[in-house]
Structures are given as C-alpha cells and as structure tokens.
mmCIF file of C-alpha atoms in Angstrom:
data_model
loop_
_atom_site.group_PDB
_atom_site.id
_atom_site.type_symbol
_atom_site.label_atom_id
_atom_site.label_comp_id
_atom_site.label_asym_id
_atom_site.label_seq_id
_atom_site.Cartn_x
_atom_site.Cartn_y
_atom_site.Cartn_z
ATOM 1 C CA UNK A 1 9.784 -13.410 35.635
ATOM 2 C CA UNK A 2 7.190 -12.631 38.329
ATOM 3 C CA UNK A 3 4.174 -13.224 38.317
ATOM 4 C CA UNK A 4 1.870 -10.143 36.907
ATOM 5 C CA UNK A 5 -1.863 -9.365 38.012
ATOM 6 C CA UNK A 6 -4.221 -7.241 35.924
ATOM 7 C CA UNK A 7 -7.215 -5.041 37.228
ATOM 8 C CA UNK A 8 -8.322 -6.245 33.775
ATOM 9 C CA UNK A 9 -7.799 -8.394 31.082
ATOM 10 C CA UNK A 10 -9.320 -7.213 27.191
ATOM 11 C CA UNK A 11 -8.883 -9.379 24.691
ATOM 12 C CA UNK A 12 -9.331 -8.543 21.116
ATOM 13 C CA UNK A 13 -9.606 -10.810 18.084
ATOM 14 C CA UNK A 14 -8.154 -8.739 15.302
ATOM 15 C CA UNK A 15 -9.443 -10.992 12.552
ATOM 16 C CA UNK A 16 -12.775 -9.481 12.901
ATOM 17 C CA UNK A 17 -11.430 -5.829 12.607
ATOM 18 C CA UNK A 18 -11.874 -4.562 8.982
ATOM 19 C CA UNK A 19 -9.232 -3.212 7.457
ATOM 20 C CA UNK A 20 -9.061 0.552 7.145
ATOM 21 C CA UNK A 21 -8.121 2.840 4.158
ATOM 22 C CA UNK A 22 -7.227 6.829 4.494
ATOM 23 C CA UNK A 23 -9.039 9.025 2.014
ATOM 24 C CA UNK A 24 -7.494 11.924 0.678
ATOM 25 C CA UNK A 25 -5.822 14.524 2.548
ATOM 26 C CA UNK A 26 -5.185 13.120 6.023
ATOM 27 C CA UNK A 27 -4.046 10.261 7.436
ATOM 28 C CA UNK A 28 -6.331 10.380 10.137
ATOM 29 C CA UNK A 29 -9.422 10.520 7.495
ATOM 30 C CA UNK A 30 -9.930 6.818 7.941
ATOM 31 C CA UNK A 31 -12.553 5.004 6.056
ATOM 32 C CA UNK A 32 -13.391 1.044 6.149
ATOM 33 C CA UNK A 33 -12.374 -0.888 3.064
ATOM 34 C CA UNK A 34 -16.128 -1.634 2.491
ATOM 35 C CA UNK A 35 -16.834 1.922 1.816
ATOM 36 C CA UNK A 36 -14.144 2.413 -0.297
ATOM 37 C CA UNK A 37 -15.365 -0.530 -2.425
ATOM 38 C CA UNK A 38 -18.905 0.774 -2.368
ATOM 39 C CA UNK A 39 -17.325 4.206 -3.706
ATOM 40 C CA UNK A 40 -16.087 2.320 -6.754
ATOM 41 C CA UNK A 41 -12.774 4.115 -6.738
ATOM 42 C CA UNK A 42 -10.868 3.755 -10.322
ATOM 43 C CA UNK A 43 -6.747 3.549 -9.301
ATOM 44 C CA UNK A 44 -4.346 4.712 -11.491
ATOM 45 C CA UNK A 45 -1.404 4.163 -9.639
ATOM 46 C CA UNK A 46 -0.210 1.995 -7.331
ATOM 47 C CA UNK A 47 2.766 2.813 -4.919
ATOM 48 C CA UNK A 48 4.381 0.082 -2.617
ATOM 49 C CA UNK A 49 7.326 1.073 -0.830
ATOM 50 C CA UNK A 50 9.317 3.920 0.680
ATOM 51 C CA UNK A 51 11.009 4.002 3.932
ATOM 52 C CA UNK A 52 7.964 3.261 6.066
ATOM 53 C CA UNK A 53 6.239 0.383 3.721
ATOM 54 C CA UNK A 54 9.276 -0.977 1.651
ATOM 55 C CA UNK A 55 10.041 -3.623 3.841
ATOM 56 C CA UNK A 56 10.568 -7.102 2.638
ATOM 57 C CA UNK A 57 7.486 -8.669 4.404
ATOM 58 C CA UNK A 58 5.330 -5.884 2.593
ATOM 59 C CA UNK A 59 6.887 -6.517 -0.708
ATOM 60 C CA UNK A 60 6.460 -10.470 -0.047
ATOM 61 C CA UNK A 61 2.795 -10.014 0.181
ATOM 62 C CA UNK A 62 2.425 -7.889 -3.072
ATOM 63 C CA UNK A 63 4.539 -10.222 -5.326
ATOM 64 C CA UNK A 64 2.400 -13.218 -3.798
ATOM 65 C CA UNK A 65 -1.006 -11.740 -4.843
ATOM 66 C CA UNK A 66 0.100 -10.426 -7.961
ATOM 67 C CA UNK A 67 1.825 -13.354 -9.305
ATOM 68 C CA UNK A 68 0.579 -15.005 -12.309
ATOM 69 C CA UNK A 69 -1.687 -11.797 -13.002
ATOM 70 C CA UNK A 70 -1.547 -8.563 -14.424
ATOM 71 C CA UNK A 71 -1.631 -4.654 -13.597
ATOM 72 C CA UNK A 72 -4.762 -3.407 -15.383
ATOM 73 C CA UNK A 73 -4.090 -1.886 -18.091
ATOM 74 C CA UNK A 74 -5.008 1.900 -16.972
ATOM 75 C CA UNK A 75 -3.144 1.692 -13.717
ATOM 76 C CA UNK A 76 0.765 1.827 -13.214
ATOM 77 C CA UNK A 77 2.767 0.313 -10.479
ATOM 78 C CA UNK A 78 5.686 1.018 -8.891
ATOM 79 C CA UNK A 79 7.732 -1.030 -6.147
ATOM 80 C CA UNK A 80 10.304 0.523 -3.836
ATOM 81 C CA UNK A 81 12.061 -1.216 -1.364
ATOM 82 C CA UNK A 82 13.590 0.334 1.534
ATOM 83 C CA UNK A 83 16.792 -0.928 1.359
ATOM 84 C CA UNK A 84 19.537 -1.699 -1.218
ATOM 85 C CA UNK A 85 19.877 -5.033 1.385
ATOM 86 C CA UNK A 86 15.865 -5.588 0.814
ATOM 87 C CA UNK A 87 16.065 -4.999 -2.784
ATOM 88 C CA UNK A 88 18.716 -7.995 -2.714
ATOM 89 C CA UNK A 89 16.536 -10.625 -0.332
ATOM 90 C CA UNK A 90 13.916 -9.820 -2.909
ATOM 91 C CA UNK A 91 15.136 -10.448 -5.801
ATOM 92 C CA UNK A 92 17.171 -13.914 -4.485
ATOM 93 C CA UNK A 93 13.784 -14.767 -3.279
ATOM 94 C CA UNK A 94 12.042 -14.103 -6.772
ATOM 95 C CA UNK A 95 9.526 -11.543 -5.328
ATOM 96 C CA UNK A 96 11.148 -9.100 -7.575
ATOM 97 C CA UNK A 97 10.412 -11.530 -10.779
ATOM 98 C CA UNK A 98 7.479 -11.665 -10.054
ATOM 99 C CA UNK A 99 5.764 -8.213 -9.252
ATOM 100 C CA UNK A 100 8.242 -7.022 -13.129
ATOM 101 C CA UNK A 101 6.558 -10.137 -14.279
ATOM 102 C CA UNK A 102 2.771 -8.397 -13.280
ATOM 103 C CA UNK A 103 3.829 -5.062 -14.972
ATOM 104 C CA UNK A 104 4.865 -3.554 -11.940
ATOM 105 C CA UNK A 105 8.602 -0.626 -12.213
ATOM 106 C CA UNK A 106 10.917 -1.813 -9.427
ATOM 107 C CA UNK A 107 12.986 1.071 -8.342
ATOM 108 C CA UNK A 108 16.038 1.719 -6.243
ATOM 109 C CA UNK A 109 15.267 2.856 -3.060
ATOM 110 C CA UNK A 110 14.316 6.500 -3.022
ATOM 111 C CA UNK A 111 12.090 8.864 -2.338
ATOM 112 C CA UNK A 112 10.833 9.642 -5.312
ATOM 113 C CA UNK A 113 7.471 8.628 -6.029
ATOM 114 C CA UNK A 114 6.499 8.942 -2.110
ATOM 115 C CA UNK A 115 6.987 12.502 -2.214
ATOM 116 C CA UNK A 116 6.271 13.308 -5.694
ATOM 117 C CA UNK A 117 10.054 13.734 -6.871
ATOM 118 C CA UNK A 118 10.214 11.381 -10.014
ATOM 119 C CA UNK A 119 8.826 8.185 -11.042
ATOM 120 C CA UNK A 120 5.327 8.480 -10.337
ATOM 121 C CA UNK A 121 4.542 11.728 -10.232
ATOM 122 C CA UNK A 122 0.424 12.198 -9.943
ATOM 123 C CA UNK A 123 -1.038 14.082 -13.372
ATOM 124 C CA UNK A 124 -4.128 16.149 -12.718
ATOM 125 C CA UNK A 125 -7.136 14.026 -11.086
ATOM 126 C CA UNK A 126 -5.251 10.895 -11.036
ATOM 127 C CA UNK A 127 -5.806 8.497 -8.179
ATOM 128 C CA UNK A 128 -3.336 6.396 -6.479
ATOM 129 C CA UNK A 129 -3.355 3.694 -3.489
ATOM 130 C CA UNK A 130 -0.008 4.008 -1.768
ATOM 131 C CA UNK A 131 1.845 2.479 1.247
ATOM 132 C CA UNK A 132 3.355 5.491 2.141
ATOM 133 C CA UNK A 133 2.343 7.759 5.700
ATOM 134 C CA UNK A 134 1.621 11.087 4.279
ATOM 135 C CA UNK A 135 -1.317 12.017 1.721
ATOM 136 C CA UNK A 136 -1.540 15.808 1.815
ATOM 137 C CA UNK A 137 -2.400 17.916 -1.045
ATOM 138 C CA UNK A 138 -0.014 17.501 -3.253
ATOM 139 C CA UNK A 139 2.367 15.260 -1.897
ATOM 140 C CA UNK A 140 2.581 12.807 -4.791
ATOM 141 C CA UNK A 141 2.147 15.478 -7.753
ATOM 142 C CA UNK A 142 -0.650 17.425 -8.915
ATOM 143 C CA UNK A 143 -2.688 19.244 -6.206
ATOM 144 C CA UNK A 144 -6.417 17.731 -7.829
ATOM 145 C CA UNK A 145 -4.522 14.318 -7.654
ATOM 146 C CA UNK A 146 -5.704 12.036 -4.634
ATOM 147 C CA UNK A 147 -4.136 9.632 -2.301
ATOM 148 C CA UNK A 148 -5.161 6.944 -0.366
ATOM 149 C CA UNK A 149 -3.462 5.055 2.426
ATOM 150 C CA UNK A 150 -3.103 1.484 2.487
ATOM 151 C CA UNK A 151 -1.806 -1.854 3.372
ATOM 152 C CA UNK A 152 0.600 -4.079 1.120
ATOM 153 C CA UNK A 153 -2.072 -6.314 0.351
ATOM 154 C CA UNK A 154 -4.594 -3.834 -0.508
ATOM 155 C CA UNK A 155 -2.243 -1.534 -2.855
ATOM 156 C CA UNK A 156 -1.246 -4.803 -4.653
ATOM 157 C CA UNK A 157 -4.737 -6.065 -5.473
ATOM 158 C CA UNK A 158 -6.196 -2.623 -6.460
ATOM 159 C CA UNK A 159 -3.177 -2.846 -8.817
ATOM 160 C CA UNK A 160 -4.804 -5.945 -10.272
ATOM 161 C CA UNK A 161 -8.265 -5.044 -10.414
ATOM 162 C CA UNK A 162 -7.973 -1.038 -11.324
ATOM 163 C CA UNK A 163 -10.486 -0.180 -8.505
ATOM 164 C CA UNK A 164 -9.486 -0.093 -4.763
ATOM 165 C CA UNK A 165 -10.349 -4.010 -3.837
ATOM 166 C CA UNK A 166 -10.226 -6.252 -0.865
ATOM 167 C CA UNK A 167 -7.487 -8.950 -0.660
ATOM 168 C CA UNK A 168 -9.518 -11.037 1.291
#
C-alpha cells in the first residue's frame, strides 16, 4: 500500500456526538435525544426491526437492555428480524428469550408493522419509536398517529420506560 498524504486530517470523536431522534413526518426532521426527553413523549409502541434495522447486532442490543425488565404496561413491542437466518442466530443465542421474556411479539420477518400492514398497526394519536427509515403520515396506521426514528438502543429502552429515554 503506498503511502497516502492529506491536505488535511479531521478527526472526530463520536462519543461526544448526541444521539439524534427524527420527529414525525420526515426523516430529515432530526431532533437531539435531550429534547425529546425534555418533550416528555409517552410511547405506545415500540418497533425494532424490518429490513433496514432487523439485523442481529440491532436485535442483540435490545434483548441486552431489556433483559430482566419489563415493557410498560401501556406500550407494546414488537421485534422483527430481517432474516429467517437472523431470526435463527437469535434465538440459538437466547436474544429471542429474552426480549418474549420482557413482553415484547417476535414476528417473522415481514413488512408488516413497518409499513402499517398488520401487527402493529398505529390507532388514532398513538405514538411509536421505530427502527425503521420512513415516518410519513401514515406510514404505520392512522394518519394522527406519530413516528419517531431511532436507534436499537433507544427503541428498546423507551419500551421499558413508556417515554422516549436515553440508553446511556
């Protein structure tokens, strides 16, 4: 490999960056994590999965923050891997045990809930945190329902706490 030169160098450490959640109806209507928390948003649904967020890393990291605790009571959640092949690794790696054992509806992998088709579908005013890329109008149900955007790790504690929370 040869030797490579830079005009410049920039250097970023990404552990100071606050995380960033999408507010209903873009995914470009970006909003830190601390002012979702300030806006006391009440979550009752919680979506991890579909083709873009269903992947086995994303489902590790919601069965290792949820085990040993529960979904509050007024939210749902729903896992979806990608894959039948992720559904599998999963489950022989007991991340599947433990996000049924939180209260959370594993399904096969689908579409459903990600685009409003079954399982999941968004009443009137409900709220949900989702994994997914899209949050239009509409997209997971009801037209007054909202969606925000978010990481594994956020989705999967908001599930928890009923409110959209910080993992850290």
């Amino acid at each position: 490999m040869k030797n490579r030169h830079y005009k410049k160098v920039i250097e970023i450490d990404v552990s100071k960056l606050e995380p960033v959640i999408a507010y209903p109806h873009l995914p470009s209507n970006g909003h830190s994590l601390s002012q979702a928390i300030k806006d006391n948003i009440r979550v009752d649904q919680v979506f991890i999965g579909s083709c873009t967020n269903g992947r086995l890393s994303d489902i590790e990291t919601a069965a290792k923050i949820v085990k040993g605790k529960k979904v509050a009571r007024h939210t749902r959640m729903i896992v979806t891997p990608a894959t039948q092949k992720i559904l599998e690794e999963a489950s022989k790696l007991g991340y599947i045990k433990d996000l049924v054992d939180a209260g959370a509806v594993v399904s096969n992998p689908t579409c459903g809930a990600c685009l409003g088709g079954y399982m999941g579908i968004l009443g009137d005013e409900e709220v949900a945190v989702s994994t997914t890329n899209r949050n239009f109008v509409g997209r997971m149900g009801s037209r007054s329902s909202k969606v925000y955007l978010a990481n594994s790790a956020v989705a999967a504690i908001s599930a928890i706490s009923g409110y959209i929370t910080d993992p850290r």
